[in-house]
PDB file of C-alpha atoms in Angstrom:
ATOM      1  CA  UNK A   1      23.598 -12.995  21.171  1.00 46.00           C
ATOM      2  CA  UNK A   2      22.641  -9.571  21.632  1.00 46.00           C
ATOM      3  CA  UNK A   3      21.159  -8.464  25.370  1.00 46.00           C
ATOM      4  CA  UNK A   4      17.674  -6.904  24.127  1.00 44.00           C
ATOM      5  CA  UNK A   5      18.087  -4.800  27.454  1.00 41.00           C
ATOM      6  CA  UNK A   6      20.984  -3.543  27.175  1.00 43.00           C
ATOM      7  CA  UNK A   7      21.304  -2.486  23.659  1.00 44.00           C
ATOM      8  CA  UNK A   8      20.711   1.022  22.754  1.00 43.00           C
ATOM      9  CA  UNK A   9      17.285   1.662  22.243  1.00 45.00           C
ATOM     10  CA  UNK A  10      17.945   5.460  21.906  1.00 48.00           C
ATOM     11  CA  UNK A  11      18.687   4.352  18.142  1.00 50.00           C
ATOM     12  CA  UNK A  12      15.196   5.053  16.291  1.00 54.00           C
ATOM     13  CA  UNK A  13      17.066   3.240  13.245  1.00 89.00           C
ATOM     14  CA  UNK A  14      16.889  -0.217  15.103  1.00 94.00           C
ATOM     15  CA  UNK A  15      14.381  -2.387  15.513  1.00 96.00           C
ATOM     16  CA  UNK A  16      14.819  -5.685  17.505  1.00 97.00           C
ATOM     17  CA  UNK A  17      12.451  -8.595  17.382  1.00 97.00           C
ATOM     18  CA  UNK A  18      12.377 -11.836  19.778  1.00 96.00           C
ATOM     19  CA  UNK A  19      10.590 -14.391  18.236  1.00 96.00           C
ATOM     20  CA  UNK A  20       9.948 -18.614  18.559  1.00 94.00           C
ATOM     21  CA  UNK A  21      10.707 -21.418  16.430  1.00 93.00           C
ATOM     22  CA  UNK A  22       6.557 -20.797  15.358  1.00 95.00           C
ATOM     23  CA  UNK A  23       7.629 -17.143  14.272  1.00 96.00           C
ATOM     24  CA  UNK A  24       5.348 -15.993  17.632  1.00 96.00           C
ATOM     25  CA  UNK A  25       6.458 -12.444  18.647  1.00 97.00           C
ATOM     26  CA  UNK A  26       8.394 -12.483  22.169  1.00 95.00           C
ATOM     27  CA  UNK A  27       9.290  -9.183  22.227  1.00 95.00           C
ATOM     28  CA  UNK A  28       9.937  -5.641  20.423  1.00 96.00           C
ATOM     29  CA  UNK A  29      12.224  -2.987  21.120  1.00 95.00           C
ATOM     30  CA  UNK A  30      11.822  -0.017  18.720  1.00 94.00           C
ATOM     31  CA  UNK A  31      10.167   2.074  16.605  1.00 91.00           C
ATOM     32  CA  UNK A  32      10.172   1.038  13.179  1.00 95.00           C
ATOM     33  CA  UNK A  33       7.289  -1.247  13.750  1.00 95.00           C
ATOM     34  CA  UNK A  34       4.061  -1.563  15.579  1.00 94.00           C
ATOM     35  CA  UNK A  35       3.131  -4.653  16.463  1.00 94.00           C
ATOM     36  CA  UNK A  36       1.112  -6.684  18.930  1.00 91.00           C
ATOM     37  CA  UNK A  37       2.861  -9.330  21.176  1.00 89.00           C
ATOM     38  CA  UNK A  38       2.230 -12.691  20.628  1.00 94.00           C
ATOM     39  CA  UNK A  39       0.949 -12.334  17.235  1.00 95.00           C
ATOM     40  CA  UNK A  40       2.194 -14.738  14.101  1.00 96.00           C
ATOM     41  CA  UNK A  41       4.823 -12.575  11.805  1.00 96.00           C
ATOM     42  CA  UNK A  42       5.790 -15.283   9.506  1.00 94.00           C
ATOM     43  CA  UNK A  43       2.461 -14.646   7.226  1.00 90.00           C
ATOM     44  CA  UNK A  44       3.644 -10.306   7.161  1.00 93.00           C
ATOM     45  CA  UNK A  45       7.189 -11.395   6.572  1.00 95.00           C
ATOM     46  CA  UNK A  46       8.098 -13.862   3.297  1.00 95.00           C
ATOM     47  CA  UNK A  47      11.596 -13.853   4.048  1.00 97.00           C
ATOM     48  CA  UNK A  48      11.384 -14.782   7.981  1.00 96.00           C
ATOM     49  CA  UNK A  49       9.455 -17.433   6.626  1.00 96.00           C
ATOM     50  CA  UNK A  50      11.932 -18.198   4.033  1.00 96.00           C
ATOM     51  CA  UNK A  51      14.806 -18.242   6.796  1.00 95.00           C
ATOM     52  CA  UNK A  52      13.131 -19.827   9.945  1.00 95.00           C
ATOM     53  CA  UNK A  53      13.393 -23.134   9.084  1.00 93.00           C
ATOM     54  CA  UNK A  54      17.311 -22.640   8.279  1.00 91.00           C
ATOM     55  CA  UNK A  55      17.712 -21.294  11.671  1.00 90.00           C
ATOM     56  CA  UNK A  56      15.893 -24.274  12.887  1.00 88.00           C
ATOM     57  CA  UNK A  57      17.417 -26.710  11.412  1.00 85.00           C
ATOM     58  CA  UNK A  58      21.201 -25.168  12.354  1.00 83.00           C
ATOM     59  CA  UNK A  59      19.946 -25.068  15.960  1.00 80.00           C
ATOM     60  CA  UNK A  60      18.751 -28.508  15.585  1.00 78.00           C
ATOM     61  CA  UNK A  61      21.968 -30.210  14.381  1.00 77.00           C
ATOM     62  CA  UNK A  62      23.942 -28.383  16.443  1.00 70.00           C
ATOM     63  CA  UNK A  63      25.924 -26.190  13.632  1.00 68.00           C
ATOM     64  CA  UNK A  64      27.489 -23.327  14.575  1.00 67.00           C
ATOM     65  CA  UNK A  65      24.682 -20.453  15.598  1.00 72.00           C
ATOM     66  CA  UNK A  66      26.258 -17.667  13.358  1.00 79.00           C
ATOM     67  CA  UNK A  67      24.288 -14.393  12.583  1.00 90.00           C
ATOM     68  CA  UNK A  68      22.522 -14.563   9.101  1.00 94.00           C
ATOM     69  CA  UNK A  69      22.981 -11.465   7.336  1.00 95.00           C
ATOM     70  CA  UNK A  70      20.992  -9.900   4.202  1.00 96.00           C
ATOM     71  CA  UNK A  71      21.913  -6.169   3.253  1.00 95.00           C
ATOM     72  CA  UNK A  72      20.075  -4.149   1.093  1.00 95.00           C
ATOM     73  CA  UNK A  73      16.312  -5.908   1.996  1.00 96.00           C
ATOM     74  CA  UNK A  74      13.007  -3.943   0.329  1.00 94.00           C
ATOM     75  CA  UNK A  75      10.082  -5.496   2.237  1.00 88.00           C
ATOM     76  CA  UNK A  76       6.964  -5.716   1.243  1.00 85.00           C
ATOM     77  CA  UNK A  77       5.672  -5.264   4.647  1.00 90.00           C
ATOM     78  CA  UNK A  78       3.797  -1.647   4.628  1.00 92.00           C
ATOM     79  CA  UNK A  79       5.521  -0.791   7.728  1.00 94.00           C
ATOM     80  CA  UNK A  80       8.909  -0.947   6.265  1.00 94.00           C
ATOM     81  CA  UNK A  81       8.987   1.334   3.239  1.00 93.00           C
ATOM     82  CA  UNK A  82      12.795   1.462   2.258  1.00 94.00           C
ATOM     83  CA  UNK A  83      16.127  -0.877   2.567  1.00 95.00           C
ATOM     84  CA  UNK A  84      16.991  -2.378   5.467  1.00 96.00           C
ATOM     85  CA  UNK A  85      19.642  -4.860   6.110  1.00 96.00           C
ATOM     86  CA  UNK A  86      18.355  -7.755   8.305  1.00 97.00           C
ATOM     87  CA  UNK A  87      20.444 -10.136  11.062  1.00 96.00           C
ATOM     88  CA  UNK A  88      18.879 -13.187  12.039  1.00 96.00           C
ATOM     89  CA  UNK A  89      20.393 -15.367  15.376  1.00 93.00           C
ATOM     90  CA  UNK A  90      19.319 -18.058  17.019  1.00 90.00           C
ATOM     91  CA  UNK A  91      19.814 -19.011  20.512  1.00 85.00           C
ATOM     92  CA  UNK A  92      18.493 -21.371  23.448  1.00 81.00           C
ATOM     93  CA  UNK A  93      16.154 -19.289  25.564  1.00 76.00           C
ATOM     94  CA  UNK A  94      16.037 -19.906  29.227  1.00 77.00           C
ATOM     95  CA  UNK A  95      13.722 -22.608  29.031  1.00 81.00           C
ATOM     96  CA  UNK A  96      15.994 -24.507  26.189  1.00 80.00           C
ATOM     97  CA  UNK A  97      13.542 -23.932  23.490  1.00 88.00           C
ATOM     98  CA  UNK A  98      15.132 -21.724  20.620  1.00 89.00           C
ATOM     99  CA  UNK A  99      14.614 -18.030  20.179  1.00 92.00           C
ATOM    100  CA  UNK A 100      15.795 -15.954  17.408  1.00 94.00           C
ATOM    101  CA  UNK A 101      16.732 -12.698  17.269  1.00 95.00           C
ATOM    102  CA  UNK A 102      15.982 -10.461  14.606  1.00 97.00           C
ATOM    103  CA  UNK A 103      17.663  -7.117  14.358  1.00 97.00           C
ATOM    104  CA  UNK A 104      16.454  -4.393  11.550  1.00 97.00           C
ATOM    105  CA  UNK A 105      18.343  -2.020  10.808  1.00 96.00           C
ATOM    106  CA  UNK A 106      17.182   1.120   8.312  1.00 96.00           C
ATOM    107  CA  UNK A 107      19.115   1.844   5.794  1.00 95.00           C
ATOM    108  CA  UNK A 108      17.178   3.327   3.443  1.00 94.00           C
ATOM    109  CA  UNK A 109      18.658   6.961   2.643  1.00 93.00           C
ATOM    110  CA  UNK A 110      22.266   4.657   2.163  1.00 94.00           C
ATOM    111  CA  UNK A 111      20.791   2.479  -0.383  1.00 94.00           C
ATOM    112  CA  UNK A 112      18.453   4.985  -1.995  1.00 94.00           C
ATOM    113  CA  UNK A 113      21.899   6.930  -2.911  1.00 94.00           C
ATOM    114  CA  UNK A 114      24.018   3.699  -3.959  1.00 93.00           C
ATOM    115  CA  UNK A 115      20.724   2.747  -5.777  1.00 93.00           C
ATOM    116  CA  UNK A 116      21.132   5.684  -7.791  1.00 94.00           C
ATOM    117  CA  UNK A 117      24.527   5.630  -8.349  1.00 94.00           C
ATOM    118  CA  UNK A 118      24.486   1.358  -9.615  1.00 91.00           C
ATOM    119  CA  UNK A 119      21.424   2.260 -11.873  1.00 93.00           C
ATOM    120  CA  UNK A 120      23.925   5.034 -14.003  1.00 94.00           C
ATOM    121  CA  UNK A 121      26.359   1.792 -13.787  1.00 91.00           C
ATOM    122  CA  UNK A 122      24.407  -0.904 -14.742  1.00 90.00           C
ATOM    123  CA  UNK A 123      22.710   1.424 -17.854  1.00 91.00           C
ATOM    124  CA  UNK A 124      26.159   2.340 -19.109  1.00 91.00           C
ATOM    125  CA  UNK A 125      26.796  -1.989 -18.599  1.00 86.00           C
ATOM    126  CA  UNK A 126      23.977  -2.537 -20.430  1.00 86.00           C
ATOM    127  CA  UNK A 127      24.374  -0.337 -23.370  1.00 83.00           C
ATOM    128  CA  UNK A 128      27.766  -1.744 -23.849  1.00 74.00           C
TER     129      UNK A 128
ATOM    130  CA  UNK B   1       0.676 -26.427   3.361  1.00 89.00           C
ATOM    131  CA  UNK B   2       4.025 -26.716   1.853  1.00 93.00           C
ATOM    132  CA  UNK B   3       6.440 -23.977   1.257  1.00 95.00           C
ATOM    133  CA  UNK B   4       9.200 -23.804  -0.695  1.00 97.00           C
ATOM    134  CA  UNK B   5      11.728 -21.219  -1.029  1.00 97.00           C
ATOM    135  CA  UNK B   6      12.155 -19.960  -5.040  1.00 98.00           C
ATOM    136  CA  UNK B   7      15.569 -17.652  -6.124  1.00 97.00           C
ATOM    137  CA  UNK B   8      15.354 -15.802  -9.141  1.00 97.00           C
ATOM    138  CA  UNK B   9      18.883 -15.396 -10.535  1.00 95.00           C
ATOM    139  CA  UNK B  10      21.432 -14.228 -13.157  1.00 94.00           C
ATOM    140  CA  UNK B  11      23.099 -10.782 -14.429  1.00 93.00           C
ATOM    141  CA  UNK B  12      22.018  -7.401 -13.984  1.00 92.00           C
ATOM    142  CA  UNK B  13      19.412  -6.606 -16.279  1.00 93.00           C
ATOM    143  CA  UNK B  14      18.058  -9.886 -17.911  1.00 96.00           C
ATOM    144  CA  UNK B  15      14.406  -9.071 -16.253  1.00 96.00           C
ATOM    145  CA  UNK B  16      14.657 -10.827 -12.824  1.00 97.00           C
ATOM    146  CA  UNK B  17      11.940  -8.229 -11.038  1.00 97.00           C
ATOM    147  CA  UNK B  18      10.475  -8.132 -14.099  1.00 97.00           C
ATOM    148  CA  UNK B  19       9.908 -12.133 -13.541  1.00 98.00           C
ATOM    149  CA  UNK B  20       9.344 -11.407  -9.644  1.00 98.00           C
ATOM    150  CA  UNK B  21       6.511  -8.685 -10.704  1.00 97.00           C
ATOM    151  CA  UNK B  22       4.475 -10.218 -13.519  1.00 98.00           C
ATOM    152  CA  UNK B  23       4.118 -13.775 -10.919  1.00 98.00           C
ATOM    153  CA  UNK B  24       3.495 -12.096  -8.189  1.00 97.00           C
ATOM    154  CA  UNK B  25       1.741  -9.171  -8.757  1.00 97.00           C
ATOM    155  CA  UNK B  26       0.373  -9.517 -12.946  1.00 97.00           C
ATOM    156  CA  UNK B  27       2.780  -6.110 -13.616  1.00 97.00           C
ATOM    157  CA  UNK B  28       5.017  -4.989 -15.799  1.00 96.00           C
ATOM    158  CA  UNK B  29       7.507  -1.910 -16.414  1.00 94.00           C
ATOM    159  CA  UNK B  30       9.208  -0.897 -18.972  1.00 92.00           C
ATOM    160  CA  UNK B  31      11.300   1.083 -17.188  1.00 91.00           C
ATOM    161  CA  UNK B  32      14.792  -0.778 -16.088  1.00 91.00           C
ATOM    162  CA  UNK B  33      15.332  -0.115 -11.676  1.00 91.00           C
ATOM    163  CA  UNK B  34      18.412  -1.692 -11.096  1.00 92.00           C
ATOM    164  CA  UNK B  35      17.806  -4.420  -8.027  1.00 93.00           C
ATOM    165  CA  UNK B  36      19.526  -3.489  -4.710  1.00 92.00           C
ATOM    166  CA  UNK B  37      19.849  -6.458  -1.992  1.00 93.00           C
ATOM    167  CA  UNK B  38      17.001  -8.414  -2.476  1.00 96.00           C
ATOM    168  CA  UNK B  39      13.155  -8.583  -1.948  1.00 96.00           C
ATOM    169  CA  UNK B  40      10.826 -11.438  -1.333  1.00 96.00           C
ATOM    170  CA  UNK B  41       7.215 -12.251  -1.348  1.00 96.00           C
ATOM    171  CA  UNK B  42       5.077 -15.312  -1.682  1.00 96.00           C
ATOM    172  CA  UNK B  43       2.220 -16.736  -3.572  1.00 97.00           C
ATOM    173  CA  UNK B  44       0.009 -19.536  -2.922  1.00 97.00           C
ATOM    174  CA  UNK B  45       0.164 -22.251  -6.794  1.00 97.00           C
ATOM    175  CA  UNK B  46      -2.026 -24.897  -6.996  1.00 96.00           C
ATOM    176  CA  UNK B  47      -0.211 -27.882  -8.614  1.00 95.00           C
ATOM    177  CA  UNK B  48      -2.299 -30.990  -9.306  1.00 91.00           C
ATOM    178  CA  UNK B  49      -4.878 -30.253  -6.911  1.00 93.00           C
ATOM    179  CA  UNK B  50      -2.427 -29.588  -4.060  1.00 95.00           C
ATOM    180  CA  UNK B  51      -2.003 -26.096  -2.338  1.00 96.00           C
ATOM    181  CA  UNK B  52       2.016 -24.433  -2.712  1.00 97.00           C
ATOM    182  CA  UNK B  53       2.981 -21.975  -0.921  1.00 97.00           C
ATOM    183  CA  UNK B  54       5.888 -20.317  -3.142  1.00 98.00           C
ATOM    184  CA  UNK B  55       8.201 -17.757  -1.314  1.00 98.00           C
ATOM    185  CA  UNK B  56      10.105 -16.232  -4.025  1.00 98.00           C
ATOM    186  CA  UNK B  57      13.817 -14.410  -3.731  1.00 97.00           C
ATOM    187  CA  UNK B  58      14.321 -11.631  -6.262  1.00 96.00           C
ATOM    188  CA  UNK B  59      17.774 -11.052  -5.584  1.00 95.00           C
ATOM    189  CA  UNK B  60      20.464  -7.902  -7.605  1.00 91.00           C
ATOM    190  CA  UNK B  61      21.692  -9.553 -10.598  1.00 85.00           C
ATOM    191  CA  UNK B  62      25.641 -10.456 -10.709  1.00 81.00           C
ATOM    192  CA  UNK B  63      27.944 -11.037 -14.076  1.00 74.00           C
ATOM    193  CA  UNK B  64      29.096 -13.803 -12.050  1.00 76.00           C
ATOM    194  CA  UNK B  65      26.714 -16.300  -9.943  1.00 76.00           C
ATOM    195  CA  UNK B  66      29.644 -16.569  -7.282  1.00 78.00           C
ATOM    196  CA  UNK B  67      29.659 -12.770  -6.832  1.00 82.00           C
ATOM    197  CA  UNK B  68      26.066 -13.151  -5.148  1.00 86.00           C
ATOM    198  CA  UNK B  69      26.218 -13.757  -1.601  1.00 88.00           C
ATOM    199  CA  UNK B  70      25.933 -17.247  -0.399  1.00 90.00           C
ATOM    200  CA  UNK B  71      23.369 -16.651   2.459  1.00 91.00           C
ATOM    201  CA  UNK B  72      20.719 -15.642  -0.617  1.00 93.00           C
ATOM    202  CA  UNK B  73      20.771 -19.286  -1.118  1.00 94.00           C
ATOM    203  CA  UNK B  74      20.409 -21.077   2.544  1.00 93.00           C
ATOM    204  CA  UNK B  75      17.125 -23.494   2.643  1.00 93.00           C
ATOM    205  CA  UNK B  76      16.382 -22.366  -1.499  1.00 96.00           C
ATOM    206  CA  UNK B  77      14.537 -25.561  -3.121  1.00 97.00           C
ATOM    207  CA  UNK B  78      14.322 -24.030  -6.478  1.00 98.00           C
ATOM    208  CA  UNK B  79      16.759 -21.757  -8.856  1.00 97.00           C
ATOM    209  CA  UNK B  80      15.291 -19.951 -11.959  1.00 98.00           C
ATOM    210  CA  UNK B  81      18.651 -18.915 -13.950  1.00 97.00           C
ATOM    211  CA  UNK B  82      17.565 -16.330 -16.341  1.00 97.00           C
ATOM    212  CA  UNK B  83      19.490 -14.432 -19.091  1.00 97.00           C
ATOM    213  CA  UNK B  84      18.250 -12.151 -21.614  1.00 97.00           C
ATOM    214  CA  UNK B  85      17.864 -13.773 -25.113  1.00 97.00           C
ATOM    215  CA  UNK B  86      18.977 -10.666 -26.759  1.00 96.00           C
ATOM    216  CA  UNK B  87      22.475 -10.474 -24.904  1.00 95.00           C
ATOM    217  CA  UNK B  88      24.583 -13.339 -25.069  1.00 94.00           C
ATOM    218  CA  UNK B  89      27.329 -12.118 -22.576  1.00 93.00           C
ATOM    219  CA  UNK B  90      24.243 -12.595 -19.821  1.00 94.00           C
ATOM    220  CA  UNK B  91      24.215 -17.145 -21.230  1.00 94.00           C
ATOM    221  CA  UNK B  92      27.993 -17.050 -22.201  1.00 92.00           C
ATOM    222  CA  UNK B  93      29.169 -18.518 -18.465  1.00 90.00           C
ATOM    223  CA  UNK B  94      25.687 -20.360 -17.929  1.00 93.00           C
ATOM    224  CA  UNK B  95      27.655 -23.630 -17.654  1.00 93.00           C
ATOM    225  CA  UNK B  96      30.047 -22.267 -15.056  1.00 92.00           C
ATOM    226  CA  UNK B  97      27.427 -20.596 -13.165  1.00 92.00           C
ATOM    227  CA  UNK B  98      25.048 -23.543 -13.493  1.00 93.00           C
ATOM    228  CA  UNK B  99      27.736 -25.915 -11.539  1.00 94.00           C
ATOM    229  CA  UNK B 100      29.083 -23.424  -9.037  1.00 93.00           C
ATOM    230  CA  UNK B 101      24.887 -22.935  -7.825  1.00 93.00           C
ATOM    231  CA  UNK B 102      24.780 -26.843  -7.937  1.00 94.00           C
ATOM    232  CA  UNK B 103      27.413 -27.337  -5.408  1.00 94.00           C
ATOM    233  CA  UNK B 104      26.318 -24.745  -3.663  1.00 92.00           C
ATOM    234  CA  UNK B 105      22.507 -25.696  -3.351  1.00 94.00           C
ATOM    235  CA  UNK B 106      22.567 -29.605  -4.223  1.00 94.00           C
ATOM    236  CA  UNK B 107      19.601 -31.299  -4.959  1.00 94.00           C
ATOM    237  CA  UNK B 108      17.460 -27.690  -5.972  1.00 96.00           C
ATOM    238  CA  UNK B 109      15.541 -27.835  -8.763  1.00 97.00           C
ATOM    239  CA  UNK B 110      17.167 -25.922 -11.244  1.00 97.00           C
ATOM    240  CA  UNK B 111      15.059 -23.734 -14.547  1.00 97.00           C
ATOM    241  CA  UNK B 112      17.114 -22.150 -17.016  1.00 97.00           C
ATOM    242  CA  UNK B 113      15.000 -19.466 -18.617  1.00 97.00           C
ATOM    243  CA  UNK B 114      15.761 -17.184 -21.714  1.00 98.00           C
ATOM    244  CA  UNK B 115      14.031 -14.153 -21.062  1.00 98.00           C
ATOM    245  CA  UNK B 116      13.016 -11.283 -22.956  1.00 97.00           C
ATOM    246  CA  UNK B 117      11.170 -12.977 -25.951  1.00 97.00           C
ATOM    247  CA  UNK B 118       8.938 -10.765 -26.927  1.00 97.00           C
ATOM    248  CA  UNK B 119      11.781  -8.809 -28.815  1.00 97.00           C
ATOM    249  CA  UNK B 120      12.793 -11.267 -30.960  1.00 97.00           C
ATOM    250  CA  UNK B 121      10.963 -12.950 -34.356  1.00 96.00           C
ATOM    251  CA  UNK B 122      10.882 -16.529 -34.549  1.00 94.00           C
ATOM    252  CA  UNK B 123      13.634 -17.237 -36.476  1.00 95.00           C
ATOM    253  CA  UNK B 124      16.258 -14.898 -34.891  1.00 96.00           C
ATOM    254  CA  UNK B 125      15.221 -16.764 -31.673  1.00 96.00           C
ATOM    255  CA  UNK B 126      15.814 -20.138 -33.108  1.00 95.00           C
ATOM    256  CA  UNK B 127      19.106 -18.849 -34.022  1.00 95.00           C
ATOM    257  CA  UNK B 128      19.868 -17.644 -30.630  1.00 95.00           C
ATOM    258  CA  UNK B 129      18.907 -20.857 -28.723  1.00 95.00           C
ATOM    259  CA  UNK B 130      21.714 -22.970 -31.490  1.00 93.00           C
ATOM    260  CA  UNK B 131      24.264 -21.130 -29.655  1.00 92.00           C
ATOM    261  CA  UNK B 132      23.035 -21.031 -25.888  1.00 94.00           C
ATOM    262  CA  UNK B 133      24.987 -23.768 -23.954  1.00 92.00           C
ATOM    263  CA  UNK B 134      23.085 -26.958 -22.796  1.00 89.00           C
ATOM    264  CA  UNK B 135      19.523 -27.263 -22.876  1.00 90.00           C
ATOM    265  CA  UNK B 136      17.225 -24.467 -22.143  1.00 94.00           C
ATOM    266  CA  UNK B 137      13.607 -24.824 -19.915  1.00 97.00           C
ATOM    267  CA  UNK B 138      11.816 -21.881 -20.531  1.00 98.00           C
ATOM    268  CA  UNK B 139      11.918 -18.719 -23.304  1.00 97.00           C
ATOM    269  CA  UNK B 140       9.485 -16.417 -21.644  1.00 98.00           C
ATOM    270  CA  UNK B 141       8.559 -12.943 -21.707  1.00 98.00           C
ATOM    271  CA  UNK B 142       7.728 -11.021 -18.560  1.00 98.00           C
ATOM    272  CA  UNK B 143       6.061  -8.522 -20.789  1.00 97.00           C
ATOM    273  CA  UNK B 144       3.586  -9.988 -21.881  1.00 98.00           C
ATOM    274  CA  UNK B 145       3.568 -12.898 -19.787  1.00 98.00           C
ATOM    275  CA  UNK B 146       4.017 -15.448 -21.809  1.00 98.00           C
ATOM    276  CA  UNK B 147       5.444 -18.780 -20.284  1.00 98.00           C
ATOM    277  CA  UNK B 148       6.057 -16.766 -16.937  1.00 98.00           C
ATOM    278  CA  UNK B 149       3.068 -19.225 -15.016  1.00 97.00           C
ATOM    279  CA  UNK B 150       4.211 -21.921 -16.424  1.00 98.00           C
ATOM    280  CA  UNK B 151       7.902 -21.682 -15.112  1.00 98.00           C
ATOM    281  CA  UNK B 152       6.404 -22.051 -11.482  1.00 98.00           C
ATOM    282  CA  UNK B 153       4.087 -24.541 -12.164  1.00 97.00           C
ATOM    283  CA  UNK B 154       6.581 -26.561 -13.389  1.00 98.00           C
ATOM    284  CA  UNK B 155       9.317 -26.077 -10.235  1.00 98.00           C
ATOM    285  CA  UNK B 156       5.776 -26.534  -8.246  1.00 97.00           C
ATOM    286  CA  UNK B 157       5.589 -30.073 -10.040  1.00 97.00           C
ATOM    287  CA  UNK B 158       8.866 -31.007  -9.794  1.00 96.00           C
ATOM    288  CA  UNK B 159       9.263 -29.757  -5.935  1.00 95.00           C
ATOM    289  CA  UNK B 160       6.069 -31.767  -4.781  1.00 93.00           C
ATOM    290  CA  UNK B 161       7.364 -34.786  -7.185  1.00 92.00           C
ATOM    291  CA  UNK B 162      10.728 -35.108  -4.595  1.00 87.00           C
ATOM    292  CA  UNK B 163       8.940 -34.200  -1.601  1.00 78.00           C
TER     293      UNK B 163
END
């Protein structure tokens, strides 16, 4: 699992959340979101809502703790306007209870242009 | 309240996000935006008196359901298939596809819609469902909204049925 601490926060394109098996904030690192510790994110975020019981249940029955990966996410959250591709990983925090980490990642101007360029695509697809 | 985790899927450009927007948000464009990774947002059904909390996955369409990646589909309760009535190469491998998401998500409750009615007169759509394989759930049309509710309700039926 990534080291919060030691990763490079110099990155404004990264955004790293901490957060419980509740979908309480433990900690943020970075600047593509504001947001207050300790609040509830699952209600802001469908799709950590969608994925935190997954996590849960892998943790539970003791599956292999492999990032989960989605490229290319639009959020409806107001604070994240473009594409980003999200990593979800769980761990056991120091008190045994399960953390997960959640890594952003903005990648908007990358799928803005392959956006464009699958849209010409998929109208010449569809036209066939 | 119970939620349940909804995947909208199928080939590019049989009206997926049009699907996604007229449930979630009563909206419609006519304008085609192809779908890039996927986006996700929730609304709260109630199904015989019963609250559901609905987190639905519009995901990029794929000519081919095992082309989509396989994480999409970790902890989904619910497919919606959908093709486009008016292009059979989008129902043509519905079979195929239709097993390949069963092994992959067993036990999901599965809704194959035809999409895209509005364009179509009565009986050119008759003659269109004679030749779509297996039974069909749904023709709806995200245009005009027609049998777009009712898709939902009835995964929202069938989910709190097996719970």
């Amino acid at each position: 699992m990534h080291d919060i601490a030691t990763e490079d926060q110099g990155n404004s394109k990264l955004h790293y959340l901490k957060i419980d098996s509740k979908g309480k904030l433990l900690s943020s690192k970075g600047t593509l979101l504001t947001l207050a510790p300790g609040m509830l994110l699952l209600n802001d975020f469908p799709l950590l809502e969608s994925i935190l019981p997954v996590l849960i249940k892998q943790a539970k029955a003791n599956e292999p703790r492999l990032p989960v990966k989605f490229e290319g996410v639009s959020s409806t959250n107001p604070q994240l306007p473009g594409f980003y591709d999200y990593s979800f990983e769980s761990s056991l925090g120091e008190t045994g209870a399960l953390e997960v980490l959640w890594v952003i990642t903005d990648r908007t101007a990358f799928y803005e242009k392959m956006q464009a360029e699958q849209q010409k695509v998929n109208e010449r697809k569809l036209k066939d | 309240m119970i939620s349940k985790k909804v995947i909208l899927t199928g080939s590019l450009g049989v009206g997926k996000t049009s699907l996604f927007n007229r449930f979630l948000y009563q909206r419609f464009d006519e304008k085609y935006l192809t779908t890039i990774g996927v986006k996700v947002d929730k609304k709260v059904i109630e199904v015989g008196g019963r609250a559901l909390n609905l987190l639905v996955w519009d995901i990029a369409g794929e000519m081919n359901q095992d082309k989509v990646p396989t994480t999409y589909f970790l902890g989904s309760s619910a497919l919606i298939y959908v093709f486009d009535l008016t292009r059979p190469t989008t129902y043509e491998n519905i079979q195929q596809d239709l097993e390949y998401l069963k092994v992959l998500c067993p036990g999901v409750v599965i809704r194959k819609i035809g999409n895209k009615k509005d364009l179509l007169e009565a009986d050119k759509l008759d003659e269109i469902l004679k030749n779509v394989p297996g039974a069909i759930d749904f023709t709806t049309s995200a245009k005009t909204g027609e049998n777009v509710e009712e898709v939902f309700i009835s995964i929202g039926e069938q989910l709190l049925k097996n719970a």
